[in-house]
Each structure stands twice: as C-alpha cells, then as structure tokens.
XYZ file of C-alpha atoms in Angstrom:
288
model
C -28.631 40.329 -78.921
C -30.041 36.977 -80.060
C -32.545 35.602 -77.558
C -33.524 32.626 -79.712
C -30.488 30.409 -79.115
C -29.917 27.477 -76.773
C -27.134 24.936 -76.375
C -27.942 21.243 -76.786
C -25.144 18.737 -76.120
C -22.486 21.254 -77.073
C -24.225 22.602 -80.185
C -25.784 26.073 -80.275
C -29.068 26.002 -82.176
C -32.249 28.010 -82.587
C -34.815 27.261 -79.904
C -37.122 26.082 -82.708
C -34.544 23.433 -83.626
C -33.920 22.363 -80.030
C -35.614 18.979 -80.070
C -35.699 16.710 -77.013
C -36.746 13.046 -77.266
C -40.107 12.478 -75.578
C -38.496 9.459 -73.887
C -35.916 11.669 -72.192
C -35.942 10.675 -68.535
C -35.803 14.302 -67.466
C -39.179 14.769 -69.158
C -40.638 11.450 -68.009
C -39.422 11.299 -64.410
C -37.555 14.496 -63.600
C -34.453 12.277 -63.706
C -31.890 15.037 -63.972
C -30.286 18.025 -62.288
C -29.951 21.759 -62.839
C -27.733 24.709 -61.971
C -28.309 28.441 -62.414
C -25.208 30.493 -63.201
C -25.425 34.322 -63.125
C -23.922 36.453 -65.895
C -22.692 40.028 -65.395
C -21.193 42.204 -68.128
C -21.013 39.223 -70.448
C -19.014 37.159 -67.939
C -19.988 34.246 -65.724
C -19.861 34.881 -61.984
C -18.697 32.031 -59.744
C -18.256 29.512 -62.536
C -16.116 26.992 -60.647
C -18.264 26.697 -57.478
C -21.402 26.541 -59.630
C -19.897 23.731 -61.710
C -18.840 21.963 -58.516
C -22.476 22.092 -57.405
C -23.595 20.711 -60.766
C -21.104 17.842 -60.662
C -22.052 17.053 -57.064
C -25.699 16.739 -58.090
C -24.802 14.633 -61.144
C -22.673 12.326 -59.001
C -25.334 11.957 -56.303
C -27.873 10.825 -58.918
C -25.272 8.513 -60.501
C -25.571 10.188 -63.895
C -22.392 9.598 -65.940
C -20.324 12.757 -66.402
C -20.080 13.267 -70.158
C -18.364 16.670 -70.126
C -15.389 18.003 -68.212
C -15.536 21.281 -66.285
C -13.336 22.935 -68.916
C -15.826 21.997 -71.634
C -18.756 23.382 -69.651
C -16.843 26.629 -69.160
C -16.310 26.819 -72.930
C -20.008 26.099 -73.544
C -21.037 28.956 -71.246
C -18.652 31.358 -72.937
C -19.761 30.269 -76.410
C -23.453 30.680 -75.585
C -22.883 34.111 -74.050
C -20.927 35.207 -77.126
C -23.460 33.800 -79.588
C -26.422 35.438 -77.871
C -24.681 38.684 -76.987
C -25.874 38.301 -73.406
C -24.661 41.004 -71.035
C -26.693 40.234 -67.919
C -28.888 37.367 -66.836
C -28.424 33.702 -66.063
C -27.556 30.485 -67.833
C -29.956 27.732 -66.793
C -28.293 24.334 -67.231
C -29.966 20.928 -67.150
C -28.344 17.499 -67.305
C -30.641 14.471 -67.626
C -29.914 10.756 -67.672
C -30.912 10.724 -71.325
C -33.483 8.881 -73.429
C -34.544 5.284 -72.828
C -37.635 3.068 -73.061
C -40.177 3.808 -70.336
C -39.188 2.324 -66.966
C -38.067 3.576 -63.576
C -34.838 1.585 -63.193
C -31.665 3.039 -64.702
C -31.383 2.061 -68.392
C -28.430 -0.078 -69.411
C -27.728 2.173 -72.374
C -28.435 5.900 -72.329
C -26.453 9.030 -73.092
C -26.884 11.971 -70.694
C -28.369 15.083 -72.273
C -27.112 18.628 -71.684
C -29.318 21.676 -72.228
C -28.241 25.257 -71.538
C -30.780 28.069 -71.784
C -29.968 31.798 -71.560
C -32.311 33.836 -69.362
C -31.907 37.533 -70.163
C -32.318 40.157 -67.421
C -30.827 43.570 -66.681
C -31.793 43.077 -63.016
C -33.404 46.523 -62.896
C -36.544 44.900 -61.504
C -34.549 44.000 -58.386
C -33.739 47.592 -57.459
C -37.096 48.400 -55.862
C -37.099 45.138 -53.910
C -33.534 45.727 -52.725
C -34.356 49.261 -51.607
C -37.746 48.688 -49.972
C -37.655 45.031 -48.943
C -40.128 42.232 -49.633
C -42.770 40.092 -47.973
C -42.516 36.318 -47.536
C -45.178 33.812 -46.572
C -44.389 30.655 -44.620
C -45.109 27.267 -46.140
C -44.638 23.731 -44.839
C -41.533 22.197 -46.392
C -42.771 19.005 -48.060
C -39.765 18.571 -50.355
C -37.768 15.344 -50.331
C -34.874 14.619 -47.967
C -32.062 15.544 -50.361
C -32.606 19.207 -51.208
C -28.841 19.626 -51.467
C -29.151 17.832 -54.816
C -30.542 20.194 -57.461
C -32.975 17.791 -59.107
C -35.532 18.691 -61.757
C -38.336 17.634 -59.400
C -39.495 21.056 -58.194
C -43.258 20.763 -57.857
C -43.280 21.760 -54.136
C -41.380 24.934 -55.051
C -43.742 25.635 -57.949
C -46.859 25.285 -55.786
C -45.391 27.335 -52.926
C -44.225 30.090 -55.261
C -47.660 30.276 -56.859
C -49.264 30.526 -53.413
C -46.886 33.392 -52.627
C -47.742 35.128 -55.903
C -51.474 34.873 -55.219
C -50.996 36.358 -51.746
C -48.901 39.235 -53.082
C -45.667 37.971 -51.518
C -42.244 37.868 -53.158
C -41.568 34.244 -52.214
C -42.467 31.416 -49.842
C -40.325 30.582 -46.810
C -40.145 26.850 -46.140
C -40.481 25.536 -42.577
C -39.583 21.926 -41.745
C -40.241 20.462 -38.294
C -40.712 23.967 -36.943
C -37.389 25.243 -38.303
C -36.812 27.599 -41.232
C -34.888 26.084 -44.134
C -34.943 28.404 -47.187
C -37.266 29.915 -49.803
C -38.237 28.354 -53.111
C -35.013 29.481 -54.807
C -32.972 31.475 -52.282
C -31.240 31.124 -48.925
C -32.652 32.897 -45.861
C -30.409 34.772 -43.413
C -30.801 36.948 -40.311
C -28.896 39.726 -38.600
C -29.256 39.468 -34.826
C -27.028 41.124 -32.226
C -24.445 41.919 -34.938
C -24.238 38.223 -35.853
C -25.252 36.668 -39.174
C -27.533 33.645 -38.740
C -28.380 31.034 -41.359
C -29.523 27.422 -41.462
C -26.740 24.808 -41.479
C -25.649 23.469 -44.834
C -27.193 20.012 -44.959
C -29.688 17.910 -46.890
C -32.518 20.363 -46.170
C -31.210 23.268 -48.261
C -29.804 23.825 -51.737
C -26.135 24.590 -52.203
C -26.015 28.333 -52.862
C -22.909 30.080 -54.178
C -24.237 33.532 -53.203
C -24.730 32.315 -49.637
C -21.204 30.911 -49.709
C -19.763 34.269 -50.828
C -21.617 36.078 -48.037
C -20.473 33.614 -45.380
C -16.862 33.244 -46.441
C -16.044 36.685 -47.830
C -18.490 39.512 -47.202
C -19.336 38.806 -43.568
C -15.645 38.422 -42.822
C -14.866 41.745 -44.487
C -17.580 43.437 -42.415
C -16.333 41.797 -39.223
C -19.553 39.840 -38.696
C -19.497 36.390 -37.075
C -21.604 33.753 -38.847
C -23.693 31.176 -36.980
C -25.049 28.188 -38.899
C -27.827 26.853 -36.703
C -31.492 25.941 -37.060
C -33.979 28.550 -35.842
C -37.743 29.005 -35.863
C -40.088 31.784 -36.947
C -40.245 33.343 -33.475
C -36.468 33.693 -33.450
C -36.529 35.200 -36.939
C -39.154 37.769 -35.981
C -36.938 39.006 -33.142
C -34.013 39.649 -35.496
C -32.931 43.175 -36.385
C -32.829 42.314 -40.088
C -33.634 39.461 -42.452
C -32.831 38.851 -46.104
C -32.780 36.323 -48.885
C -29.870 35.676 -51.237
C -29.257 33.722 -54.393
C -27.906 33.861 -57.952
C -31.120 35.384 -59.297
C -32.111 37.832 -56.540
C -28.589 38.697 -55.290
C -29.439 40.086 -51.811
C -32.951 41.323 -50.966
C -34.130 42.562 -47.527
C -37.173 40.902 -45.952
C -39.429 43.344 -44.094
C -42.506 41.177 -43.558
C -43.180 37.486 -42.908
C -46.826 36.489 -43.151
C -48.618 39.283 -41.250
C -45.720 40.264 -39.011
C -43.201 43.026 -39.675
C -39.456 42.523 -39.449
C -37.637 45.558 -38.012
C -40.946 47.469 -38.010
C -41.160 46.971 -41.753
C -37.979 48.952 -42.401
C -34.800 47.989 -44.233
C -31.933 47.989 -41.742
C -28.319 49.072 -42.097
C -26.448 45.782 -42.450
C -28.266 44.265 -45.440
C -27.590 47.304 -47.683
C -23.934 47.079 -46.645
C -23.854 43.403 -47.625
C -25.533 44.204 -50.942
C -23.051 46.970 -51.699
C -20.164 44.656 -50.829
C -21.655 41.905 -52.985
C -22.035 44.195 -55.992
C -18.436 45.366 -55.551
C -17.259 41.748 -55.375
C -19.192 40.892 -58.541
C -17.837 43.976 -60.341
C -14.304 42.874 -59.504
C -14.908 39.338 -60.768
C -16.917 40.461 -63.814
C -15.689 43.954 -64.793
C -17.553 45.961 -67.405
C -16.143 45.683 -70.910
C-alpha cells in the first residue's frame, strides 16, 4: 500500500511533488468544490451519484467542466490501483484555477483537479455504531447554499472543534430553530415507525448515503420517509436518532447536549438500517 500518492490534473504523483500555485483561487478564496467518495474492497461505492453531486457543485459555481464523468471514474480507479487502497475515501477538489489576485472571475484560468486518498479500515466506527454517540447543538451560520459543496468550510471547522473539546462526536446545526445536519453528515430520526429527515434544499449538503437510506433501505424495511423541518424538542421525543454519511456510514445518536435520546440506548431500527446498508455496500463492492 502506497500512502504517498495523489492525483493532480490526471497525473498520479508523490505528495512531495504535488505542487499547487499559490495563486490558485481555491487557496486564495476557497473558490472551488469538493466531493468525498467512499471506497470498499478496492472499489468505489456510489460513483455516479457522487459525480453528479460534484458536477452540480461545479456548475453552480460556474467553473468550466474540464473532465468528463468517464475520465473521473478512470482517475478514481487508477488512484486506487496505484495506492493499493482497500478501504477509505477519495477526497476530490476542483478549483477555478490560478489567476492574478482579484475576486472577479479571471478571463483566462484552467480549473485544477486534486484527488487525495484517505486510508481507513473503518474499525474505529464499530464502537460508535454499537454504543451510539453524543452531539452538541450549534447555531448554523453557514451560507445560504449548503447544497453546493464549496471549499469554504470554516463554520464546520469551528463547530467540529467545539464538539471535540466538549467530548462530542459532532455538532448538530440548528437554523431558525430547525435542525439541518451535522458538520459532515445528515441527521435522521425514527418516530412512530416513520423515518424523519430535513427536506433536501439549500440548507443541507447532498448526501448519497442519505439518498440510499431514503430510496432503498427504508423501502426495504417498510418504513415511510417524511422530509420535513423539525426542532430539537421534536427530536428528543423520537424513539431513535442517527447520523449518516460517506465517512461515518450510519451511527446512532444517544445524546444531544445534556439530554438522552431513547434513555441513552441504541434502539432496534438503526442497527437494522446499518446492517442493510452494509449488505447493500457489499453487493455493490464485493470483496476480491
């Protein structure tokens, strides 16, 4: 396994050779987008929907599309093969490219693509998935287009650090009294045998794991899904709560701030969803 490789504009190089122009607008202004794609058994999970998310973000920021989806698929496969990655994520960034300092779009710039492998066997998740985690609430001060995965993530960084200091797994954002999501995962509830989650709009990131749960797993388990805004009081009255995303998969939430969810116990539905999710992933990305 070679952990010292990255992909820059289609070329796989040593991280020591991965040079980015200091005038790159991603560095100067956060003028770029990202996508995190999970890897299981040396195979990408959910490639097409993840690339759709990436292209949506690129289009929304009016960054020219330099590569086709097929090329990005090949880049992922090449990087996985070159590094020998079995499990982890590929973190992809696309910036508007390098240009003289100035906020307005440059007349001439070439978008830059960077793909970084993040190695993980996910064993660290097992304890969290079995015992549940604590979240703290935090005012959602992010911009009004969270559905675009921009590189501007300072609110998430500060909230996640606050959670770390308080001994929590993550921070749960609240906007205008309503729960949106955590710093990098979607938030969902189980209440009266119904799955609740915030509506997909400009206040939350597009999340492929959330999409799989809504459109496949909940259906298989016979659970209706309600996409509607709800507050903390509503969440605390739920039988179960959990977060989901490409990095954490599905993790039960047993405590929010100082209050227990389901008396601090992991319920029955979330483990069923996790088992179904792992089975779905194993089918899409079988072991070699």
